[in-house]
Coordinates of C-alpha atoms in Angstrom, one line a residue:
Chain A
M1 CA -0.3 0.1 0.0
E2 CA 0.9 3.3 -0.8
Q3 CA 2.4 5.6 2.1
P4 CA 0.3 8.8 2.1
S5 CA 2.5 11.8 1.1
T6 CA 3.6 13.6 4.4
L7 CA 4.2 16.7 1.8
H8 CA 2.4 18.8 2.7
L9 CA 4.3 18.7 7.0
A10 CA 7.8 20.2 5.2
T11 CA 8.2 24.2 5.8
L12 CA 8.4 26.3 3.6
A13 CA 11.9 26.9 3.6
D14 CA 12.4 23.2 2.6
I15 CA 9.9 23.0 0.4
A16 CA 11.1 26.1 -1.8
R17 CA 14.4 24.6 -1.7
D18 CA 12.9 21.3 -2.3
L19 CA 11.5 22.9 -5.3
R20 CA 14.8 25.4 -6.4
E21 CA 16.5 22.1 -7.0
G22 CA 14.3 20.0 -9.0
R23 CA 13.8 17.7 -6.3
T24 CA 9.8 18.3 -6.4
G25 CA 7.8 19.7 -9.3
A26 CA 5.1 22.7 -8.1
T27 CA 2.5 20.0 -9.4
E28 CA 3.3 17.9 -6.8
A29 CA 3.2 20.4 -4.0
T30 CA -0.5 22.1 -5.2
A31 CA -1.6 18.4 -5.1
A32 CA -0.2 17.9 -1.7
C33 CA -2.0 20.8 0.0
L34 CA -5.5 20.0 -2.5
D35 CA -5.6 17.5 -1.3
R36 CA -4.6 18.2 2.6
I37 CA -7.4 20.2 2.4
K38 CA -10.4 17.6 1.2
T39 CA -9.1 15.5 3.4
T40 CA -9.4 18.4 6.3
E41 CA -11.4 20.7 5.5
S42 CA -14.3 19.1 6.9
A43 CA -12.9 19.2 9.8
I44 CA -12.1 22.3 10.6
D45 CA -13.7 24.6 8.1
A46 CA -10.5 26.6 7.7
M47 CA -11.3 27.7 3.6
L48 CA -13.6 30.2 1.9
L49 CA -13.0 29.6 -1.3
V50 CA -10.6 27.0 -3.3
D51 CA -9.5 27.1 -6.2
E52 CA -8.4 23.8 -7.1
E53 CA -8.4 24.9 -11.0
G54 CA -6.1 28.1 -10.9
A55 CA -3.7 26.6 -8.6
L56 CA -3.3 23.0 -10.4
E57 CA -3.4 25.6 -14.2
R58 CA -1.0 28.0 -12.8
A59 CA 1.5 25.3 -10.8
R60 CA 1.4 23.6 -14.6
E61 CA 2.3 26.0 -15.7
L62 CA 5.4 27.2 -13.6
D63 CA 6.6 23.3 -13.8
R64 CA 6.5 24.1 -18.1
Q65 CA 8.9 27.3 -17.5
G66 CA 11.1 25.3 -14.7
P67 CA 12.5 27.0 -11.7
D68 CA 13.6 30.3 -11.6
P69 CA 16.3 31.9 -8.8
A70 CA 14.8 35.1 -9.4
M71 CA 11.5 33.9 -8.0
P72 CA 12.8 32.8 -4.4
L73 CA 8.5 31.4 -3.4
W74 CA 8.4 29.5 -6.7
G75 CA 5.6 27.1 -6.8
V76 CA 4.9 27.0 -3.5
P77 CA 1.3 26.7 -2.5
I78 CA 0.2 30.0 -0.4
A79 CA -3.2 30.4 0.9
I80 CA -5.2 34.2 1.0
K81 CA -7.1 36.0 4.1
D82 CA -10.3 36.6 2.5
A83 CA -9.8 40.4 3.3
I84 CA -7.1 41.0 0.9
S85 CA -8.0 40.7 -3.1
T86 CA -6.8 38.7 -5.0
K87 CA -8.2 39.5 -9.3
G88 CA -11.1 37.0 -10.4
L89 CA -11.2 35.3 -7.6
R90 CA -13.7 36.1 -4.7
T91 CA -13.6 38.3 -2.1
T92 CA -16.1 38.1 0.5
A93 CA -14.2 39.7 3.8
G94 CA -16.3 36.8 5.9
S95 CA -19.2 39.4 4.7
R96 CA -22.8 38.3 2.9
M97 CA -21.9 42.2 1.9
L98 CA -19.6 40.4 -0.7
E99 CA -21.0 37.9 -1.8
N100 CA -20.2 38.3 -5.0
Y101 CA -17.6 40.1 -4.7
V102 CA -15.1 39.5 -8.1
P103 CA -11.5 42.3 -7.8
F104 CA -10.4 42.8 -10.6
F105 CA -6.7 43.4 -9.0
D106 CA -4.2 41.9 -6.7
A107 CA -3.4 43.4 -2.6
T108 CA 0.0 44.2 -4.0
A109 CA 0.9 41.8 -1.3
V110 CA -0.9 38.9 -3.5
R111 CA 1.1 40.6 -7.0
L112 CA 4.2 40.2 -5.2
L113 CA 3.5 37.1 -4.3
R114 CA 2.5 35.9 -7.3
E115 CA 5.7 37.6 -9.0
A116 CA 7.7 34.9 -6.6
G117 CA 6.4 31.9 -8.0
A118 CA 3.9 31.2 -5.2
V119 CA 0.8 29.6 -6.1
I120 CA -2.7 31.0 -4.8
L121 CA -4.9 28.1 -3.0
G122 CA -7.4 30.2 -1.7
K123 CA -9.1 32.2 0.3
T124 CA -9.2 31.6 4.3
N125 CA -12.5 31.9 6.2
L126 CA -12.4 35.0 8.7
D127 CA -14.9 37.1 10.7
E128 CA -16.8 39.3 8.5
F129 CA -14.6 42.6 7.6
A130 CA -11.7 41.2 10.8
M131 CA -13.8 42.7 13.5
G132 CA -13.7 39.3 15.8
S133 CA -11.6 37.1 17.7
S134 CA -12.6 33.8 16.8
T135 CA -13.5 34.0 13.5
E136 CA -17.1 33.2 14.6
N137 CA -18.4 36.4 13.3
S138 CA -17.8 35.0 9.6
A139 CA -21.2 35.3 7.8
Y140 CA -20.7 31.6 6.1
K141 CA -18.7 28.8 9.1
P142 CA -16.8 29.0 12.0
T143 CA -13.7 28.1 11.3
R144 CA -12.1 25.6 13.8
N145 CA -9.4 24.7 15.7
P146 CA -7.0 21.8 14.7
W147 CA -5.9 20.4 17.6
N148 CA -9.4 20.1 18.6
T149 CA -12.3 21.1 16.9
D150 CA -14.5 22.1 19.3
L151 CA -12.4 25.3 20.6
V152 CA -11.5 28.5 18.4
P153 CA -8.8 29.3 16.1
G154 CA -8.6 32.6 17.4
G155 CA -9.6 35.6 15.1
S156 CA -9.8 37.0 13.0
S157 CA -7.4 35.3 10.6
G158 CA -8.7 32.4 12.2
G159 CA -8.6 30.5 8.8
S160 CA -5.7 31.1 7.7
A161 CA -3.8 29.9 11.4
A162 CA -6.4 27.0 10.7
S163 CA -4.6 26.3 7.3
V164 CA -1.7 26.8 7.7
T165 CA -1.4 24.5 11.3
A166 CA -3.5 21.3 9.6
G167 CA -1.0 21.3 6.5
Q168 CA -3.4 22.8 4.1
C169 CA -0.6 25.6 2.7
F170 CA 3.2 26.2 3.5
A171 CA 2.3 30.1 5.1
A172 CA -0.9 32.3 4.6
L173 CA -1.0 35.9 4.0
G174 CA -3.2 37.5 7.7
S175 CA -4.2 40.5 8.5
D176 CA -3.5 42.0 12.1
T177 CA -5.8 44.9 12.8
G178 CA -5.6 44.8 17.0
G179 CA -3.8 41.5 17.1
S180 CA -5.9 39.3 14.1
I181 CA -2.6 37.4 12.9
R182 CA 0.1 37.1 16.1
Q183 CA -3.4 35.9 17.8
P184 CA -5.2 32.6 16.0
A185 CA -1.5 32.3 14.9
S186 CA -1.1 31.6 19.6
L187 CA -4.0 29.7 19.9
C188 CA -3.8 27.1 16.9
G189 CA 0.5 27.0 17.5
C190 CA 2.0 28.5 14.5
V191 CA 4.3 31.6 14.6
G192 CA 2.5 35.2 12.8
I193 CA 3.7 38.2 12.0
K194 CA 2.1 41.8 12.2
P195 CA 5.0 44.4 10.4
T196 CA 5.3 48.0 11.6
Y197 CA 3.2 50.1 10.5
G198 CA 4.0 51.1 6.9
R199 CA 5.5 47.6 6.6
V200 CA 3.8 46.1 3.9
S201 CA 1.8 47.8 1.2
R202 CA -1.8 47.6 2.7
F203 CA -3.4 48.3 -1.5
G204 CA -5.6 45.6 -1.6
L205 CA -6.4 44.7 1.6
I206 CA -9.9 45.4 2.2
A207 CA -10.4 48.4 5.3
Y208 CA -11.2 47.9 8.7
G209 CA -9.1 50.5 10.6
S210 CA -6.4 52.1 8.3
S211 CA -4.6 53.6 10.7
L212 CA -4.0 49.9 12.5
D213 CA -4.0 47.8 10.0
Q214 CA -0.9 45.0 8.4
I215 CA -0.7 42.6 6.2
G216 CA 1.8 39.9 7.5
P217 CA 2.5 36.3 6.8
M218 CA 1.7 33.7 9.1
A219 CA 3.6 30.0 9.3
R220 CA 4.5 26.8 11.0
T221 CA 8.4 28.6 11.4
V222 CA 10.2 31.5 12.3
R223 CA 11.7 31.5 9.3
D224 CA 9.5 31.2 7.3
C225 CA 7.5 34.2 7.8
A226 CA 10.5 35.9 7.5
L227 CA 10.7 34.8 4.0
M228 CA 7.3 35.5 3.3
L229 CA 8.0 38.6 4.6
E230 CA 10.8 39.7 2.8
V231 CA 8.7 38.8 -0.3
I232 CA 5.9 41.1 0.6
A233 CA 8.0 43.9 2.5
G234 CA 8.4 47.4 0.5
R235 CA 7.0 50.7 -1.0
D236 CA 4.1 50.8 -2.9
P237 CA 3.2 54.2 -4.6
K238 CA -0.7 51.9 -4.6
D239 CA -0.7 52.9 -0.7
G240 CA 0.6 56.8 0.6
T241 CA 1.3 55.4 4.0
S242 CA 3.6 52.7 3.0
A243 CA 7.7 53.4 4.2
P244 CA 9.8 54.7 1.4
D245 CA 12.4 52.2 2.7
P246 CA 13.5 48.1 0.8
A247 CA 11.9 45.2 2.2
G248 CA 14.8 44.4 4.6
K249 CA 16.5 40.3 4.2
Y250 CA 14.8 38.8 7.1
A251 CA 15.5 35.5 6.7
E252 CA 19.2 36.4 6.5
R253 CA 20.0 36.6 10.9
C254 CA 17.9 32.5 11.0
G255 CA 19.4 29.6 11.8
T256 CA 23.0 31.2 13.8
G257 CA 21.5 33.5 16.8
T258 CA 21.3 32.4 20.1
L259 CA 20.4 34.5 23.1
K260 CA 23.1 34.9 24.6
G261 CA 23.3 38.3 25.7
V262 CA 20.4 39.2 24.1
R263 CA 17.9 41.2 26.3
L264 CA 14.3 40.6 27.1
G265 CA 11.3 43.1 28.4
L266 CA 8.3 41.4 29.9
P267 CA 6.4 44.1 30.7
K268 CA 4.9 43.8 34.3
E269 CA 1.5 45.3 33.7
F270 CA 0.9 41.8 30.9
M271 CA 2.6 39.2 33.2
S272 CA 0.5 40.1 36.2
G273 CA -3.2 40.6 36.7
G274 CA -5.2 38.0 34.0
L275 CA -3.5 35.2 32.7
S276 CA -5.4 32.1 33.3
G277 CA -2.5 30.3 35.3
E278 CA -1.4 27.7 32.4
V279 CA -1.0 30.7 30.2
E280 CA 1.4 32.0 33.4
A281 CA 3.1 29.0 33.6
A282 CA 4.0 28.1 30.6
C283 CA 5.4 32.1 29.8
S284 CA 7.4 31.5 32.6
H285 CA 8.4 28.2 32.1
A286 CA 9.8 29.7 28.3
A287 CA 11.9 32.7 30.4
D288 CA 13.6 30.0 32.5
I289 CA 14.6 28.3 29.2
A290 CA 15.4 31.3 28.0
A291 CA 17.7 33.0 30.4
K292 CA 19.3 29.7 31.0
E293 CA 20.3 29.7 27.5
G294 CA 22.0 33.3 28.3
A295 CA 18.9 36.1 27.7
Q296 CA 18.4 38.6 30.3
L297 CA 15.4 39.6 31.5
V298 CA 14.4 42.9 32.4
T299 CA 11.4 44.4 33.7
V300 CA 9.7 47.1 31.0
S301 CA 6.9 48.6 32.1
L302 CA 3.7 50.2 30.4
P303 CA 1.2 51.9 32.4
H304 CA -1.5 52.8 30.2
T305 CA -2.1 48.8 29.4
E306 CA -5.1 49.6 30.9
A307 CA -6.6 52.1 28.7
A308 CA -5.8 50.5 25.4
I309 CA -8.4 49.0 25.4
A310 CA -11.1 51.6 25.4
T311 CA -8.7 53.4 23.4
Y312 CA -8.3 51.0 20.3
Y313 CA -12.4 49.9 20.1
I314 CA -12.6 53.9 19.8
I315 CA -10.5 54.4 17.3
A316 CA -11.2 50.9 15.4
M317 CA -14.7 51.5 15.3
A318 CA -14.4 55.3 14.6
E319 CA -12.4 54.1 11.4
A320 CA -14.2 51.2 10.5
S321 CA -17.8 53.8 10.9
S322 CA -15.8 55.8 8.0
N323 CA -14.6 52.8 6.2
L324 CA -17.3 50.7 5.9
A325 CA -19.4 54.0 4.9
R326 CA -18.5 52.7 1.3
F327 CA -20.7 49.8 1.2
D328 CA -23.7 51.6 -0.4
G329 CA -25.1 48.6 -2.7
V330 CA -24.3 51.0 -5.8
R331 CA -21.0 50.1 -7.0
Y332 CA -20.0 46.7 -5.6
G333 CA -21.6 44.0 -3.2
H334 CA -25.4 43.3 -2.1
R335 CA -28.3 45.7 -3.4
S336 CA -30.8 45.3 -1.8
A337 CA -34.3 44.0 -4.0
S338 CA -36.8 46.2 -4.5
V339 CA -36.6 49.2 -3.0
D340 CA -38.0 52.5 -3.9
T341 CA -35.6 55.7 -3.1
L342 CA -32.1 56.3 -2.7
E343 CA -31.9 56.5 1.1
D344 CA -34.4 53.3 1.2
L345 CA -30.6 51.4 -1.3
Y346 CA -28.4 52.6 1.3
L347 CA -30.6 51.9 4.8
R348 CA -31.9 48.8 3.6
S349 CA -28.8 46.6 1.2
R350 CA -26.3 47.9 4.7
S351 CA -29.3 46.1 6.9
E352 CA -28.8 43.1 4.7
G353 CA -25.3 43.3 3.9
F354 CA -23.7 43.9 7.5
G355 CA -23.7 40.9 10.3
Q356 CA -24.1 42.1 13.9
E357 CA -20.5 42.6 14.4
V358 CA -20.0 44.4 11.9
K359 CA -23.2 46.5 12.7
R360 CA -22.0 47.0 16.8
R361 CA -18.7 48.8 15.4
I362 CA -19.9 50.8 12.4
M363 CA -22.7 52.7 15.2
L364 CA -20.5 53.0 17.8
G365 CA -18.0 54.4 16.4
T366 CA -20.7 56.6 14.3
Y367 CA -21.7 57.8 18.0
V368 CA -18.2 58.8 19.0
L369 CA -17.4 61.0 15.9
S370 CA -20.6 62.4 16.3
S371 CA -21.4 66.5 17.7
G372 CA -21.2 66.8 21.4
Y373 CA -18.8 63.0 21.8
Y374 CA -15.9 63.6 19.5
D375 CA -13.6 65.1 22.0
A376 CA -15.0 62.9 24.7
Y377 CA -13.9 60.2 22.8
F378 CA -12.7 59.9 19.3
R379 CA -9.6 62.9 20.7
K380 CA -9.0 61.5 23.7
A381 CA -8.5 57.6 22.9
A382 CA -6.3 60.2 19.2
Q383 CA -4.4 61.1 22.9
V384 CA -3.7 58.5 25.0
R385 CA -2.3 56.5 21.5
R386 CA 0.3 58.9 21.9
L387 CA 1.1 58.1 25.4
I388 CA 1.0 54.5 25.1
R389 CA 3.3 54.3 21.5
D390 CA 5.7 56.7 23.4
E391 CA 6.1 54.5 26.8
Y392 CA 6.5 51.9 24.1
L393 CA 9.3 53.8 22.8
R394 CA 10.6 53.7 26.0
A395 CA 9.9 50.6 27.7
L396 CA 12.3 49.6 24.4
D397 CA 15.3 51.5 24.8
A398 CA 15.7 49.4 27.4
C399 CA 15.7 45.7 25.7
D400 CA 16.4 44.8 22.4
A401 CA 12.3 43.7 22.3
I402 CA 9.8 43.3 24.7
W403 CA 9.0 39.7 25.1
A404 CA 4.4 39.0 26.2
P405 CA 1.9 36.9 26.5
V406 CA -0.2 36.5 23.1
S407 CA -3.4 35.8 24.8
P408 CA -4.0 35.3 28.2
V409 CA -5.6 32.3 27.7
T410 CA -5.8 29.1 25.8
A411 CA -8.2 28.9 22.5
W412 CA -11.8 28.5 24.4
R413 CA -15.4 26.0 23.4
L414 CA -17.3 27.6 20.2
G415 CA -20.4 30.3 21.5
T416 CA -18.6 31.4 24.4
H417 CA -18.2 35.1 23.8
V418 CA -20.7 35.4 21.2
A419 CA -23.4 36.5 23.3
D420 CA -21.5 39.6 24.9
P421 CA -19.1 41.4 23.0
L422 CA -17.5 43.5 25.9
S423 CA -16.0 40.0 27.0
M424 CA -14.4 39.0 23.5
Y425 CA -12.8 42.8 23.0
L426 CA -11.1 42.2 26.2
M427 CA -9.4 38.9 25.2
D428 CA -7.3 41.8 22.8
A429 CA -5.6 43.0 25.9
F430 CA -2.4 41.8 24.8
T431 CA -2.4 42.5 21.5
L432 CA -3.8 46.2 20.1
S433 CA -1.9 47.9 22.3
L434 CA 1.3 47.7 18.6
N435 CA -1.2 48.7 17.1
L436 CA -1.9 51.6 18.7
A437 CA 1.8 52.2 18.7
G438 CA 2.6 50.5 15.0
L439 CA 5.1 48.7 16.5
P440 CA 6.5 44.5 15.1
G441 CA 4.9 41.9 16.4
L442 CA 6.2 37.9 16.4
S443 CA 3.6 35.3 17.7
Q444 CA 4.9 32.8 18.1
P445 CA 4.4 28.7 20.1
V446 CA 6.2 28.8 24.1
G447 CA 4.3 25.7 25.2
K448 CA 0.6 24.0 25.6
G449 CA -1.2 25.0 28.1
A450 CA -1.0 22.4 31.4
Q451 CA -5.0 21.4 31.7
S452 CA -6.4 22.2 27.9
G453 CA -3.6 20.8 26.3
M454 CA -3.5 23.9 23.7
P455 CA -0.4 25.7 22.3
V456 CA 0.0 28.9 23.7
G457 CA 2.3 31.9 22.0
M458 CA 4.0 34.5 22.9
Q459 CA 5.2 37.9 21.5
L460 CA 8.2 39.4 20.1
I461 CA 7.4 42.8 20.2
G462 CA 10.1 45.2 17.8
R463 CA 11.2 48.5 16.9
P464 CA 9.7 50.1 14.3
F465 CA 11.3 49.0 10.9
D466 CA 12.8 46.3 12.7
E467 CA 11.3 42.9 12.1
E468 CA 15.0 41.7 11.9
T469 CA 16.0 42.0 15.2
I470 CA 12.4 39.8 16.6
L471 CA 12.3 37.2 13.9
A472 CA 16.2 36.5 14.7
I473 CA 15.2 36.3 18.4
G474 CA 11.8 34.7 17.4
D475 CA 14.0 32.1 15.7
A476 CA 16.6 31.7 18.4
L477 CA 13.7 30.8 20.7
E478 CA 11.7 28.4 18.4
R479 CA 15.5 26.4 17.9
T480 CA 16.2 26.4 21.9
L481 CA 12.4 26.1 23.1
P482 CA 10.1 22.3 23.3
R483 CA 8.6 22.2 19.7
I484 CA 4.5 21.5 20.1
G485 CA 4.5 19.6 17.5
A486 CA 1.9 19.3 14.7
P487 CA -2.2 18.3 15.7
S488 CA -3.4 15.0 14.2
L489 CA -6.3 15.4 11.3
Chain B
M1 CA -12.6 74.4 21.2
P2 CA -11.1 71.1 22.1
T3 CA -11.9 69.4 25.7
D4 CA -10.3 66.7 27.9
A5 CA -13.5 65.9 29.3
A6 CA -14.2 62.0 30.2
P7 CA -16.5 60.3 28.7
S8 CA -19.8 59.8 30.1
G9 CA -21.0 56.4 28.8
A10 CA -21.7 55.4 32.1
S11 CA -23.0 58.2 33.3
R12 CA -25.6 58.1 31.2
T13 CA -28.1 55.4 29.8
I14 CA -27.8 54.6 26.4
T15 CA -31.8 54.7 25.2
Q16 CA -32.9 52.7 22.2
D17 CA -34.0 56.1 21.2
D18 CA -30.3 56.5 21.4
V19 CA -29.5 53.6 19.4
A20 CA -32.4 54.6 16.4
R21 CA -30.2 57.6 16.2
M22 CA -27.3 55.7 16.0
A23 CA -28.2 53.7 13.3
N24 CA -29.5 56.5 11.3
L25 CA -26.7 58.9 11.7
A26 CA -24.5 54.9 10.0
R27 CA -27.6 54.0 6.9
L28 CA -28.9 50.9 9.0
S29 CA -32.5 50.8 9.2
L30 CA -32.7 48.0 12.9
D31 CA -36.2 46.3 13.7
D32 CA -37.2 47.4 18.0
K33 CA -34.8 43.1 19.2
E34 CA -32.5 45.3 17.5
R35 CA -31.6 48.6 19.3
E36 CA -33.5 46.9 22.3
L37 CA -29.9 44.3 22.6
F38 CA -27.7 47.0 21.4
A39 CA -28.9 49.5 23.9
G40 CA -28.2 47.0 26.3
Q41 CA -24.6 46.1 24.7
F42 CA -23.6 50.2 24.7
Q43 CA -24.5 51.0 27.3
D44 CA -22.2 48.5 28.5
I45 CA -19.3 49.2 26.2
L46 CA -19.4 52.3 26.1
G47 CA -19.4 52.3 30.2
Y48 CA -16.0 50.5 29.5
M49 CA -14.9 53.2 27.9
D50 CA -14.7 55.6 31.0
V51 CA -11.5 54.0 32.1
L52 CA -9.8 56.7 29.9
G53 CA -11.1 59.3 32.1
K54 CA -8.6 58.3 34.3
V55 CA -5.6 59.2 32.1
D56 CA -4.1 62.1 32.5
T57 CA -3.5 64.1 29.3
Q58 CA -3.8 67.6 29.6
G59 CA -1.0 69.0 26.7
V60 CA -1.6 65.6 24.8
E61 CA -1.0 65.7 20.9
P62 CA -3.5 63.3 19.8
L63 CA -1.4 60.9 17.5
Y64 CA -3.7 59.7 14.3
S65 CA -1.6 57.8 12.5
P66 CA 1.3 55.9 14.0
A67 CA 3.5 56.0 11.4
L68 CA 7.0 58.1 12.4
H69 CA 8.4 57.5 9.0
K70 CA 7.1 60.5 6.3
E71 CA 3.8 59.5 4.3
Q72 CA 5.6 60.1 1.0
G73 CA 2.8 61.9 -1.4
R74 CA 3.0 61.2 -5.7
Q75 CA 2.5 63.2 -8.8
D76 CA -1.0 64.3 -8.7
E77 CA -1.0 62.7 -12.7
P78 CA -3.9 61.5 -14.4
A79 CA -3.8 58.3 -15.4
R80 CA -6.4 55.4 -17.0
L81 CA -5.3 52.5 -14.7
R82 CA -8.6 50.4 -15.1
S83 CA -11.0 49.9 -17.7
R84 CA -14.8 51.0 -17.5
D85 CA -15.7 47.8 -17.9
E86 CA -13.7 46.8 -15.3
V87 CA -15.4 48.5 -12.8
L88 CA -18.9 48.4 -14.3
A89 CA -18.4 44.2 -13.5
N90 CA -19.2 44.5 -9.8
A91 CA -21.9 46.7 -9.8
P92 CA -25.5 45.2 -9.5
Q93 CA -27.0 47.0 -11.0
Q94 CA -25.7 49.1 -14.5
D95 CA -27.3 49.9 -17.7
D96 CA -24.7 51.4 -20.8
G97 CA -22.1 52.7 -18.8
S98 CA -23.4 53.6 -15.5
F99 CA -24.6 52.9 -12.9
V100 CA -28.4 52.7 -12.2
V101 CA -29.8 53.7 -8.9
P102 CA -33.4 54.2 -7.8
R103 CA -35.4 58.0 -9.1
I104 CA -33.8 60.3 -6.7
V105 CA -35.7 63.2 -7.9

């Protein structure tokens, strides 16, 4: 009997090398991922669209042309979060509003992946318009955690995290507005990086909070994320907020560094209050191992941590209410049938097209921006935002990277927080300040919870545009800490 | 004149009428059940936002974008980047190269 292929479990670095050196074909790698999707998708529901035909066609085309050393991801199958536009491939943002929307352009990050030789497998599930922390707000279906399918994968890039973890693809793109790459990576036990604001073009990312949003890679190793980031980072004339500096050689320092003398700043506000016992224990254990390997642990203080959640949600909701005003039922998106007036068209198309969490955030965003409340909420939050950024930059003066838990708890049961939105918002306490400050954050597994047996992640937070350092430290940690393995699916 | 007043979510009650006003500003229509649900949730959420009132922001310049780099504009040169057919391809209703909306006047 033929042994089942384990090709899908290779790292991106390994498969890219095998493809480049002709040991594996693009069609073979793509078929392995498509097979894996077939055998695992009914359990985890990570994908909103699988482009089997398009992916195989592209892979065969690449095979005909042969490996190209100028294409670092030649033949590598990759999945894309469905908030990111893909030319000719339906892009829903997890919303009924965009059920039939087919972009006529690629997001810049997607274009760069294609130009690097990647094969786009399909689109991954998410909370509607990336608003949520569990992927349960998808208008189509909830995604499930590959380690235990009764549990959520986190969100909003839960589809990308579950897909990567289950071996459906070698890497995926996610987007992170308040933790949406790092938190699902933590809950699923994979790796994800939110780059510095401005590091990756946002062109083609369906906007949620424009001063917070970043696209970033998710993969099974730190080096794999670094390789992806090398491809998608850089200046883009189509995004005025993209930074002028060229992409770094992010993977160069992976594989060689050690933790000796590396100063890791542990924020005392994160390690106290709110952490579940098993997350605290797993993080402390990881810190002990790092210290034994020569890392220097220092305590840093981020006094405005408590205010960050309110600050974030005010700003994110305000920006969401503005960004989502574009959905009017006229140019694209859902249009209500049988309306008599233009006013009716707006009201009914939007009310039918948006789900409850999206309506909630649009309305609250409208409220905090409205006359009489603007100064008390929006302007006040923007002031606190500056205090938060300044204190992060100060804390980073005292260490090479801040090192903190990603989520206060491991993955929870589906349905737990659905009726109480505020309790779901509080889950983002440790991730969202980075988006307020615009800083890069790398989430990686550091162990498993002693009670739940589920992955626990920590994030390395770096200086603006210094992704190299957190990736190098993360890679050294990955080689030092015990590996959590892969779920049996 | 900007003020540093604290948010007042908890001190005021969010009524169903408040929710209806927010919905109208956001061009959303809600039924009675939704108005009731959202009123309760908004009370909790806006009440939670009161934590900001404890932060001293006297004299702090608001930060609206975290970008430390200088955002670069581009030359304002007209270019035909996409065709009319492409732009219209996702329109729910179109006619002869135009978006169609209900009668306005």
